[in-house]
Short mmCIF file of C-alpha atoms in Angstrom, two decimals:
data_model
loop_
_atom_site.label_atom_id
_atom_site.label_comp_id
_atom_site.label_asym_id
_atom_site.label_seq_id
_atom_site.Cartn_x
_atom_site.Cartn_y
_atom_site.Cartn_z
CA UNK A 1 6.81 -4.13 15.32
CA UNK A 2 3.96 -6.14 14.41
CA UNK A 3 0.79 -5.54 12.53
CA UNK A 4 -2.59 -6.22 14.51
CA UNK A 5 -4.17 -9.25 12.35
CA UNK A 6 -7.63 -8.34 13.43
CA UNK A 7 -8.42 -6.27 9.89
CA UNK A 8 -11.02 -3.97 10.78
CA UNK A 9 -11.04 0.01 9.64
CA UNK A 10 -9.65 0.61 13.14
CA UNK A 11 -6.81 -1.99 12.74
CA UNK A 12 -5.91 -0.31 9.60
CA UNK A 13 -5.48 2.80 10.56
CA UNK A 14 -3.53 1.76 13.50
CA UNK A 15 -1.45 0.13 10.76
CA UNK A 16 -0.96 3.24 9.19
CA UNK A 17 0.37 4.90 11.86
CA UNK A 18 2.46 2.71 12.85
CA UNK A 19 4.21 2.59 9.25
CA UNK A 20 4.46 6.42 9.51
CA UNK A 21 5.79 6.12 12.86
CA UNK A 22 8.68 4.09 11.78
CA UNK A 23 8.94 6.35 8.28
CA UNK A 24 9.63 9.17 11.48
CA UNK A 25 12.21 7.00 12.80
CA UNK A 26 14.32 6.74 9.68
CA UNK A 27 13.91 10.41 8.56
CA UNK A 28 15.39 11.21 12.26
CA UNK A 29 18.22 8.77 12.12
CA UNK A 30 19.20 9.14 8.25
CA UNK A 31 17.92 13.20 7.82
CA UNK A 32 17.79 14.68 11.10
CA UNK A 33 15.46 16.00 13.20
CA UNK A 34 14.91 18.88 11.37
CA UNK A 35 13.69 17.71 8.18
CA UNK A 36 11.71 15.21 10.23
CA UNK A 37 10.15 18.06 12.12
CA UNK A 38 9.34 19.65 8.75
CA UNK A 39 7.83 16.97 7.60
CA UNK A 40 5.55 16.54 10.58
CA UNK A 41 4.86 20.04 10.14
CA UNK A 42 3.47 19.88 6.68
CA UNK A 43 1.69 16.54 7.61
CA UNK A 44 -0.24 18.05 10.67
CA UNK A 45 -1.11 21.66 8.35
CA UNK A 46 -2.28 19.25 5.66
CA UNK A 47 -5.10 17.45 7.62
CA UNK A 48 -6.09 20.80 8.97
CA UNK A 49 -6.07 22.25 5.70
CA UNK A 50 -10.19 22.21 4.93
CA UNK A 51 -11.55 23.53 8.18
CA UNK A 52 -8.77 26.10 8.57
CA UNK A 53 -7.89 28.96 5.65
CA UNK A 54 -4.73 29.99 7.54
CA UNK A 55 -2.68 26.37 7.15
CA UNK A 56 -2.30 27.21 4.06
CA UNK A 57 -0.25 29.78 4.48
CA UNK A 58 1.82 28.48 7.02
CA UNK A 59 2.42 25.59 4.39
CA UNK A 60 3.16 28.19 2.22
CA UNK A 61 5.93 29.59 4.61
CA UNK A 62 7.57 26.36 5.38
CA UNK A 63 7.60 25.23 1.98
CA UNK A 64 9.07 28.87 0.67
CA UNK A 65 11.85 28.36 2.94
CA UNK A 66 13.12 24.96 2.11
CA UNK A 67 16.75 24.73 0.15
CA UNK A 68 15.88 22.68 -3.32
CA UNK A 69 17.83 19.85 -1.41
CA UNK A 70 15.39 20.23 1.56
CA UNK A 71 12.45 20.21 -1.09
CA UNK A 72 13.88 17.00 -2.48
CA UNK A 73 13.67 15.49 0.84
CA UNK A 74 10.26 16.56 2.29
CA UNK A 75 8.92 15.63 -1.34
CA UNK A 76 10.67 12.07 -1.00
CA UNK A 77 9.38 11.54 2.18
CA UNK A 78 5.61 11.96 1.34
CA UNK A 79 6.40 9.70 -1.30
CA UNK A 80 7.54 7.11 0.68
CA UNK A 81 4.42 7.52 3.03
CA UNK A 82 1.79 7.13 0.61
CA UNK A 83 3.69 4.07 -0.95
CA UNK A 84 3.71 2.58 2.78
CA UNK A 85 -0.28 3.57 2.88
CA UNK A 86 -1.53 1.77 -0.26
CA UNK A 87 1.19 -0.78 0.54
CA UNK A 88 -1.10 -1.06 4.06
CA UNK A 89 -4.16 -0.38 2.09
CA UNK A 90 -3.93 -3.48 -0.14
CA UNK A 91 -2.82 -5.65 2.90
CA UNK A 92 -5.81 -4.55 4.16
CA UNK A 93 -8.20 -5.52 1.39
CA UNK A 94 -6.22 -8.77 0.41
CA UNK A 95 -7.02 -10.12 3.50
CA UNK A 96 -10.79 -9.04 4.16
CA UNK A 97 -11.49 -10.22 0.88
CA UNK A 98 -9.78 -13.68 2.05
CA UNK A 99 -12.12 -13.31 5.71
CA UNK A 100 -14.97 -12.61 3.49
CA UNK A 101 -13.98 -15.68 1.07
CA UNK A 102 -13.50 -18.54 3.40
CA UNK A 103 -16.86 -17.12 5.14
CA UNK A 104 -18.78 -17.64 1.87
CA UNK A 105 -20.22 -20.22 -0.18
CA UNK A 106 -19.97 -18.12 -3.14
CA UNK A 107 -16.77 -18.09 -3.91
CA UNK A 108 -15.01 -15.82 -6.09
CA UNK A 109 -16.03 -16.03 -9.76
CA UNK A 110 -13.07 -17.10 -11.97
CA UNK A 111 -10.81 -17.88 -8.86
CA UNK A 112 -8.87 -21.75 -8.81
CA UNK A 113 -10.91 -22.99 -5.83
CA UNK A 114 -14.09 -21.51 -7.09
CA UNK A 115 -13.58 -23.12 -10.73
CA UNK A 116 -12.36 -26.71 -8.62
CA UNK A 117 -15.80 -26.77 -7.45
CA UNK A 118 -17.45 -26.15 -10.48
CA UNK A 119 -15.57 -29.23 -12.32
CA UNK A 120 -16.54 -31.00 -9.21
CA UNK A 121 -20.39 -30.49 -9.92
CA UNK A 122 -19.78 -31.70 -13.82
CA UNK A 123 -19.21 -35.34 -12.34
CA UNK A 124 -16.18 -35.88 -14.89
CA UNK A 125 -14.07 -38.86 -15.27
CA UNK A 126 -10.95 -38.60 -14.17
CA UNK A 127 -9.70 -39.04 -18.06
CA UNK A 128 -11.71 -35.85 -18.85
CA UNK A 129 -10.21 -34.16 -16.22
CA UNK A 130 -6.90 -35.11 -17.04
CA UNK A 131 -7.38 -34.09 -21.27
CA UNK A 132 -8.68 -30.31 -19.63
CA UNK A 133 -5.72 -30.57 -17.24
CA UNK A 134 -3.76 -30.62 -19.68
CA UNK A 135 -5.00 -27.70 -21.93
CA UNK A 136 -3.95 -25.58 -19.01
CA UNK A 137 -1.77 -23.37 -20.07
CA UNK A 138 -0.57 -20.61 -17.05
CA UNK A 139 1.12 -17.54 -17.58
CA UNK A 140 2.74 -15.06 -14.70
CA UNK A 141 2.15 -11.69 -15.56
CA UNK A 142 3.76 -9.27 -13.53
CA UNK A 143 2.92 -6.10 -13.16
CA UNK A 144 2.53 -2.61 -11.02
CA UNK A 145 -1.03 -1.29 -10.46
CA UNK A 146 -1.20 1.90 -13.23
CA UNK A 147 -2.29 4.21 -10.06
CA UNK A 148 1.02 3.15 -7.73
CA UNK A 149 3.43 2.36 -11.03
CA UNK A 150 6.95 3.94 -9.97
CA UNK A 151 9.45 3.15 -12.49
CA UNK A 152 12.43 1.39 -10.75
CA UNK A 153 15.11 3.47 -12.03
CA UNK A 154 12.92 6.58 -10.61
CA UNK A 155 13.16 4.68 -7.48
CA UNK A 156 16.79 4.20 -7.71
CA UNK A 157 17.45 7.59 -8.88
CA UNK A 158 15.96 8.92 -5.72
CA UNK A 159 17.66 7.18 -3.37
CA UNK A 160 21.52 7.68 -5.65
CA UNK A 161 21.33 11.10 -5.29
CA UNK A 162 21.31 10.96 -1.55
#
């Protein structure tokens, strides 16, 4: 499957559901139908839920009935989902902020091209350059976003017990 590279609000959602579409696919083939079914369920209640008092007790019903294996699943599943969403999400804002950059004179403040430029407008000799050069010191950090932080061995955990 491939992802529309035309990033507008439209393209993003199509993105969306095309990640949930396959996240369908692999609850059918490694779940079944029926907790896929379930799931699709709960989904289509959920975004019903504010204009309509009585979804909520039909979630209420399907969720009463679940086996705590069942629960596991359904609950794993929405997890997944809204991982693949922000995982779309910042795909999505990655590259409109690079549209929006190359569009721009101003680039972004702090960023390596946009400080390039500044040194350019100092008019330093290249032995200047070469003594700041070699201040430089860079340092990967890596690390999750606090809001989407999922401990690996949670991750792992939840797929073992399967």
């Amino acid at each position: 499957m491939k992802f529309d590279i035309n990033y507008s609000e439209k393209n993003l959602s199509k993105n969306i559901k095309e990640l949930g579409f396959l996240l369908g696919e692999v609850l059918k083939e490694q779940e079944g139908i029926k907790l896929f079914d379930t799931v699709e369920k709960l989904r289509a209640l959920t975004k019903v839920l504010r204009d309509d008092s009585e979804s909520k007790k039909k979630i209420r019903g399907i969720v009463s009935k679940l086996s705590l294996e069942e629960s596991h699943n359904v609950i794993k599943a929405f997890a997944i989902y809204f991982i693949l969403v922000n995982a779309a999400d910042e795909v999505h804002k990655i590259v409109i902020d690079k549209i929006n950059e190359d569009k721009t004179e101003n680039k972004h403040e702090g960023s390596f091209r946009n400080t390039l430029h500044d040194l350019s407008k100092l008019k330093l000799s290249k032995k200047d350059l070469s003594v700041i050069f070699n201040k430089i010191e860079i340092i990967p950090v890596f690390t999750a976003h606090p809001t989407e932080a999922t401990r690996q061995t949670i991750l792992k955990e939840s797929f073992k017990n399967k």
